[in-house]
Amino acid sequence: MTPRLATARLVLRARVPDDAEALFAAMGDAAAMTWWSHAPAESVAALRERFSAHDGGNWRTWAITREGDVAAIGFVAAGEKRAGVVEIGYLLVPAAQGRGYAREAVGGVIDRLFAEGYRRVFADTDPDNAGSNRLLESLGFRREGLLRAEWETHIGVRDTVLWGLLRDEWRGVTPL
């Protein structure tokens, strides 16, 4: 189950198929999807179908919404990899970037994950994804390694940077 979370400016709720229309602005955009392991969605209908077919498995996905608005401006996903360890991923629609929403939303999810008892949160990013790498570093993640030729993506074979954060290192999100 994906619990509802609230931060200073945002509400994070379970992502639903109807979020496809709002999230297509990112997930259907080639530039926004550059660093993802899969190509942009071809249509809102295809994205809605992907959201409908996604059973979650070990992953929970929160739609990011602004306080008082129901339209998704992005999402944060967390997937349990083994006992005590969870991977995160996130994406914002281009119009919502640059306002600190990703930092606030990812920080809110991290708070929840550590409160649930996870000991470690990690993320993997493309080395050339400067924005995501900066975000993770600003949240206290440590760069732990580089996996060469790790992903075969829609833009070719790519390296990945591994970032890790331990519960004892987490200080929460501080204002920028």
PDB file of C-alpha atoms in Angstrom:
ATOM      1  CA  MET A   1       0.000   0.000   0.000  1.00  0.00           C
ATOM      2  CA  THR A   2       1.186   3.494  -0.856  1.00  0.00           C
ATOM      3  CA  PRO A   3       0.328   5.803   2.049  1.00  0.00           C
ATOM      4  CA  ARG A   4      -0.587   9.437   1.575  1.00  0.00           C
ATOM      5  CA  LEU A   5       2.264  11.770   2.583  1.00  0.00           C
ATOM      6  CA  ALA A   6       2.346  15.530   3.043  1.00  0.00           C
ATOM      7  CA  THR A   7       5.241  17.987   3.034  1.00  0.00           C
ATOM      8  CA  ALA A   8       5.284  21.768   3.391  1.00  0.00           C
ATOM      9  CA  ARG A   9       3.989  22.391  -0.160  1.00  0.00           C
ATOM     10  CA  LEU A  10       3.113  18.979  -1.536  1.00  0.00           C
ATOM     11  CA  VAL A  11       0.789  16.027  -1.159  1.00  0.00           C
ATOM     12  CA  LEU A  12       2.053  12.634  -2.277  1.00  0.00           C
ATOM     13  CA  ARG A  13      -0.608  10.046  -2.982  1.00  0.00           C
ATOM     14  CA  ALA A  14      -0.754   6.715  -4.777  1.00  0.00           C
ATOM     15  CA  ARG A  15      -0.234   7.138  -8.510  1.00  0.00           C
ATOM     16  CA  VAL A  16      -3.298   6.028 -10.500  1.00  0.00           C
ATOM     17  CA  PRO A  17      -3.928   5.385 -14.222  1.00  0.00           C
ATOM     18  CA  ASP A  18      -5.681   8.761 -14.548  1.00  0.00           C
ATOM     19  CA  ASP A  19      -2.344  10.449 -13.742  1.00  0.00           C
ATOM     20  CA  ALA A  20      -1.156   9.454 -17.220  1.00  0.00           C
ATOM     21  CA  GLU A  21      -2.496  12.630 -18.815  1.00  0.00           C
ATOM     22  CA  ALA A  22      -0.568  14.951 -16.489  1.00  0.00           C
ATOM     23  CA  LEU A  23       2.579  12.809 -16.367  1.00  0.00           C
ATOM     24  CA  PHE A  24       2.745  12.419 -20.148  1.00  0.00           C
ATOM     25  CA  ALA A  25       4.333  15.885 -20.177  1.00  0.00           C
ATOM     26  CA  ALA A  26       7.436  14.169 -18.757  1.00  0.00           C
ATOM     27  CA  MET A  27       7.076  10.504 -19.639  1.00  0.00           C
ATOM     28  CA  GLY A  28       6.227  11.246 -23.270  1.00  0.00           C
ATOM     29  CA  ASP A  29       8.974  13.839 -23.685  1.00  0.00           C
ATOM     30  CA  ALA A  30      12.263  12.642 -25.205  1.00  0.00           C
ATOM     31  CA  ALA A  31      14.335  15.252 -23.354  1.00  0.00           C
ATOM     32  CA  ALA A  32      12.751  14.492 -19.967  1.00  0.00           C
ATOM     33  CA  MET A  33      13.238  10.740 -20.524  1.00  0.00           C
ATOM     34  CA  THR A  34      16.852  10.978 -21.705  1.00  0.00           C
ATOM     35  CA  TRP A  35      18.264   9.404 -18.544  1.00  0.00           C
ATOM     36  CA  TRP A  36      15.619   6.698 -18.091  1.00  0.00           C
ATOM     37  CA  SER A  37      16.212   3.069 -18.996  1.00  0.00           C
ATOM     38  CA  HIS A  38      13.185   3.031 -21.297  1.00  0.00           C
ATOM     39  CA  ALA A  39      12.017   5.229 -24.147  1.00  0.00           C
ATOM     40  CA  PRO A  40       9.321   7.890 -23.786  1.00  0.00           C
ATOM     41  CA  ALA A  41       5.708   6.723 -23.811  1.00  0.00           C
ATOM     42  CA  GLU A  42       4.123   6.966 -27.257  1.00  0.00           C
ATOM     43  CA  SER A  43       0.751   8.272 -26.079  1.00  0.00           C
ATOM     44  CA  VAL A  44      -1.335   9.102 -23.043  1.00  0.00           C
ATOM     45  CA  ALA A  45      -3.317   5.916 -23.689  1.00  0.00           C
ATOM     46  CA  ALA A  46      -0.137   3.799 -23.693  1.00  0.00           C
ATOM     47  CA  LEU A  47       1.001   5.433 -20.455  1.00  0.00           C
ATOM     48  CA  ARG A  48      -2.416   4.903 -18.851  1.00  0.00           C
ATOM     49  CA  GLU A  49      -2.219   1.238 -19.863  1.00  0.00           C
ATOM     50  CA  ARG A  50       1.272   0.960 -18.354  1.00  0.00           C
ATOM     51  CA  PHE A  51       0.022   2.457 -15.085  1.00  0.00           C
ATOM     52  CA  SER A  52      -3.021   0.119 -15.118  1.00  0.00           C
ATOM     53  CA  ALA A  53      -0.975  -3.000 -15.839  1.00  0.00           C
ATOM     54  CA  HIS A  54       1.668  -2.179 -13.252  1.00  0.00           C
ATOM     55  CA  ASP A  55       0.831  -4.412 -10.292  1.00  0.00           C
ATOM     56  CA  GLY A  56       3.387  -2.728  -8.076  1.00  0.00           C
ATOM     57  CA  GLY A  57       5.216  -5.868  -7.033  1.00  0.00           C
ATOM     58  CA  ASN A  58       7.810  -4.632  -4.580  1.00  0.00           C
ATOM     59  CA  TRP A  59       7.384  -1.052  -5.787  1.00  0.00           C
ATOM     60  CA  ARG A  60       5.197   1.749  -4.452  1.00  0.00           C
ATOM     61  CA  THR A  61       4.704   4.892  -6.518  1.00  0.00           C
ATOM     62  CA  TRP A  62       3.566   8.261  -5.208  1.00  0.00           C
ATOM     63  CA  ALA A  63       2.142  10.942  -7.493  1.00  0.00           C
ATOM     64  CA  ILE A  64       3.477  14.356  -6.502  1.00  0.00           C
ATOM     65  CA  THR A  65       0.795  17.039  -6.334  1.00  0.00           C
ATOM     66  CA  ARG A  66       0.863  20.623  -5.104  1.00  0.00           C
ATOM     67  CA  GLU A  67      -1.136  21.313  -1.958  1.00  0.00           C
ATOM     68  CA  GLY A  68      -4.732  21.975  -3.025  1.00  0.00           C
ATOM     69  CA  ASP A  69      -4.295  20.577  -6.554  1.00  0.00           C
ATOM     70  CA  VAL A  70      -5.062  17.057  -7.771  1.00  0.00           C
ATOM     71  CA  ALA A  71      -2.970  17.107 -10.953  1.00  0.00           C
ATOM     72  CA  ALA A  72       0.292  15.159 -10.725  1.00  0.00           C
ATOM     73  CA  ILE A  73       3.475  17.119 -11.387  1.00  0.00           C
ATOM     74  CA  GLY A  74       5.730  14.088 -11.020  1.00  0.00           C
ATOM     75  CA  PHE A  75       6.243  10.914  -9.046  1.00  0.00           C
ATOM     76  CA  VAL A  76       8.548   9.158  -6.608  1.00  0.00           C
ATOM     77  CA  ALA A  77       8.848   5.370  -6.665  1.00  0.00           C
ATOM     78  CA  ALA A  78      10.391   3.109  -4.035  1.00  0.00           C
ATOM     79  CA  GLY A  79      11.125  -0.562  -4.540  1.00  0.00           C
ATOM     80  CA  GLU A  80      12.262  -2.989  -1.878  1.00  0.00           C
ATOM     81  CA  LYS A  81      15.314  -4.899  -3.126  1.00  0.00           C
ATOM     82  CA  ARG A  82      15.924  -7.013  -0.007  1.00  0.00           C
ATOM     83  CA  ALA A  83      15.120  -6.776   3.681  1.00  0.00           C
ATOM     84  CA  GLY A  84      16.008  -3.284   4.898  1.00  0.00           C
ATOM     85  CA  VAL A  85      17.104  -1.956   1.485  1.00  0.00           C
ATOM     86  CA  VAL A  86      15.019   0.113  -0.932  1.00  0.00           C
ATOM     87  CA  GLU A  87      15.726   1.767  -4.274  1.00  0.00           C
ATOM     88  CA  ILE A  88      14.155   5.103  -5.244  1.00  0.00           C
ATOM     89  CA  GLY A  89      13.452   6.832  -8.530  1.00  0.00           C
ATOM     90  CA  TYR A  90      11.680  10.072  -9.382  1.00  0.00           C
ATOM     91  CA  LEU A  91      10.643  12.326 -12.234  1.00  0.00           C
ATOM     92  CA  LEU A  92       9.005  15.745 -12.513  1.00  0.00           C
ATOM     93  CA  VAL A  93       7.204  17.251 -15.469  1.00  0.00           C
ATOM     94  CA  PRO A  94       9.447  19.891 -17.067  1.00  0.00           C
ATOM     95  CA  ALA A  95       7.186  22.812 -16.047  1.00  0.00           C
ATOM     96  CA  ALA A  96       7.591  21.885 -12.355  1.00  0.00           C
ATOM     97  CA  GLN A  97      11.371  21.569 -12.351  1.00  0.00           C
ATOM     98  CA  GLY A  98      13.675  24.064 -10.674  1.00  0.00           C
ATOM     99  CA  ARG A  99      11.377  24.881  -7.735  1.00  0.00           C
ATOM    100  CA  GLY A 100      12.659  22.376  -5.159  1.00  0.00           C
ATOM    101  CA  TYR A 101       9.665  20.045  -5.555  1.00  0.00           C
ATOM    102  CA  ALA A 102      11.790  16.975  -6.282  1.00  0.00           C
ATOM    103  CA  ARG A 103      13.947  17.581  -3.214  1.00  0.00           C
ATOM    104  CA  GLU A 104      10.877  18.063  -1.021  1.00  0.00           C
ATOM    105  CA  ALA A 105       9.022  15.024  -2.413  1.00  0.00           C
ATOM    106  CA  VAL A 106      11.998  12.652  -2.375  1.00  0.00           C
ATOM    107  CA  GLY A 107      12.847  13.838   1.150  1.00  0.00           C
ATOM    108  CA  GLY A 108       9.284  13.114   2.283  1.00  0.00           C
ATOM    109  CA  VAL A 109       9.458   9.590   0.886  1.00  0.00           C
ATOM    110  CA  ILE A 110      12.855   9.019   2.493  1.00  0.00           C
ATOM    111  CA  ASP A 111      11.429  10.142   5.861  1.00  0.00           C
ATOM    112  CA  ARG A 112       8.662   7.565   5.450  1.00  0.00           C
ATOM    113  CA  LEU A 113      11.002   4.757   4.362  1.00  0.00           C
ATOM    114  CA  PHE A 114      13.327   5.226   7.318  1.00  0.00           C
ATOM    115  CA  ALA A 115      10.331   5.496   9.675  1.00  0.00           C
ATOM    116  CA  GLU A 116       9.162   2.135   8.292  1.00  0.00           C
ATOM    117  CA  GLY A 117      12.473   0.595   9.363  1.00  0.00           C
ATOM    118  CA  TYR A 118      14.543   0.530   6.187  1.00  0.00           C
ATOM    119  CA  ARG A 119      18.252   0.902   6.921  1.00  0.00           C
ATOM    120  CA  ARG A 120      19.409   1.908   3.436  1.00  0.00           C
ATOM    121  CA  VAL A 121      18.001   3.852   0.480  1.00  0.00           C
ATOM    122  CA  PHE A 122      19.830   3.874  -2.823  1.00  0.00           C
ATOM    123  CA  ALA A 123      19.464   5.310  -6.308  1.00  0.00           C
ATOM    124  CA  ASP A 124      21.238   4.803  -9.591  1.00  0.00           C
ATOM    125  CA  THR A 125      21.648   7.615 -12.082  1.00  0.00           C
ATOM    126  CA  ASP A 126      23.378   8.213 -15.356  1.00  0.00           C
ATOM    127  CA  PRO A 127      26.723   9.968 -14.748  1.00  0.00           C
ATOM    128  CA  ASP A 128      25.647  12.712 -17.191  1.00  0.00           C
ATOM    129  CA  ASN A 129      22.383  13.409 -15.333  1.00  0.00           C
ATOM    130  CA  ALA A 130      23.779  16.404 -13.475  1.00  0.00           C
ATOM    131  CA  GLY A 131      20.456  17.505 -11.957  1.00  0.00           C
ATOM    132  CA  SER A 132      19.666  14.149 -10.386  1.00  0.00           C
ATOM    133  CA  ASN A 133      23.216  13.682  -9.151  1.00  0.00           C
ATOM    134  CA  ARG A 134      23.115  17.152  -7.526  1.00  0.00           C
ATOM    135  CA  LEU A 135      19.740  16.368  -5.929  1.00  0.00           C
ATOM    136  CA  LEU A 136      20.948  13.121  -4.384  1.00  0.00           C
ATOM    137  CA  GLU A 137      24.113  14.739  -3.078  1.00  0.00           C
ATOM    138  CA  SER A 138      22.097  17.627  -1.577  1.00  0.00           C
ATOM    139  CA  LEU A 139      19.948  15.069   0.288  1.00  0.00           C
ATOM    140  CA  GLY A 140      23.041  13.504   1.869  1.00  0.00           C
ATOM    141  CA  PHE A 141      23.500  10.507  -0.433  1.00  0.00           C
ATOM    142  CA  ARG A 142      27.070   9.344  -0.951  1.00  0.00           C
ATOM    143  CA  ARG A 143      28.418   8.353  -4.322  1.00  0.00           C
ATOM    144  CA  GLU A 144      29.315   4.705  -3.824  1.00  0.00           C
ATOM    145  CA  GLY A 145      30.381   3.519  -7.220  1.00  0.00           C
ATOM    146  CA  LEU A 146      30.287   3.522 -10.973  1.00  0.00           C
ATOM    147  CA  LEU A 147      29.005   0.533 -12.934  1.00  0.00           C
ATOM    148  CA  ARG A 148      30.344   0.676 -16.470  1.00  0.00           C
ATOM    149  CA  ALA A 149      28.036  -0.229 -19.385  1.00  0.00           C
ATOM    150  CA  GLU A 150      25.301  -1.174 -16.879  1.00  0.00           C
ATOM    151  CA  TRP A 151      22.167  -0.222 -18.835  1.00  0.00           C
ATOM    152  CA  GLU A 152      21.134  -0.777 -22.430  1.00  0.00           C
ATOM    153  CA  THR A 153      18.755   2.108 -23.000  1.00  0.00           C
ATOM    154  CA  HIS A 154      16.937   3.913 -25.794  1.00  0.00           C
ATOM    155  CA  ILE A 155      19.995   6.209 -26.101  1.00  0.00           C
ATOM    156  CA  GLY A 156      22.547   3.392 -26.069  1.00  0.00           C
ATOM    157  CA  VAL A 157      24.585   1.505 -23.495  1.00  0.00           C
ATOM    158  CA  ARG A 158      25.117   3.707 -20.447  1.00  0.00           C
ATOM    159  CA  ASP A 159      27.106   3.695 -17.222  1.00  0.00           C
ATOM    160  CA  THR A 160      25.359   4.195 -13.888  1.00  0.00           C
ATOM    161  CA  VAL A 161      26.390   5.933 -10.667  1.00  0.00           C
ATOM    162  CA  LEU A 162      25.244   4.291  -7.438  1.00  0.00           C
ATOM    163  CA  TRP A 163      24.227   6.580  -4.586  1.00  0.00           C
ATOM    164  CA  GLY A 164      23.478   5.368  -1.053  1.00  0.00           C
ATOM    165  CA  LEU A 165      22.031   6.841   2.128  1.00  0.00           C
ATOM    166  CA  LEU A 166      21.896   5.101   5.506  1.00  0.00           C
ATOM    167  CA  ARG A 167      19.211   5.766   8.103  1.00  0.00           C
ATOM    168  CA  ASP A 168      21.848   6.952  10.611  1.00  0.00           C
ATOM    169  CA  GLU A 169      23.107   9.525   8.082  1.00  0.00           C
ATOM    170  CA  TRP A 170      19.702  11.008   7.256  1.00  0.00           C
ATOM    171  CA  ARG A 171      19.237  14.546   8.581  1.00  0.00           C
ATOM    172  CA  GLY A 172      15.995  15.323   6.784  1.00  0.00           C
ATOM    173  CA  VAL A 173      15.368  17.987   4.201  1.00  0.00           C
ATOM    174  CA  THR A 174      16.655  21.395   5.152  1.00  0.00           C
ATOM    175  CA  PRO A 175      15.593  24.562   3.312  1.00  0.00           C
ATOM    176  CA  LEU A 176      17.773  25.472   0.341  1.00  0.00           C
TER     177      LEU A 176
END
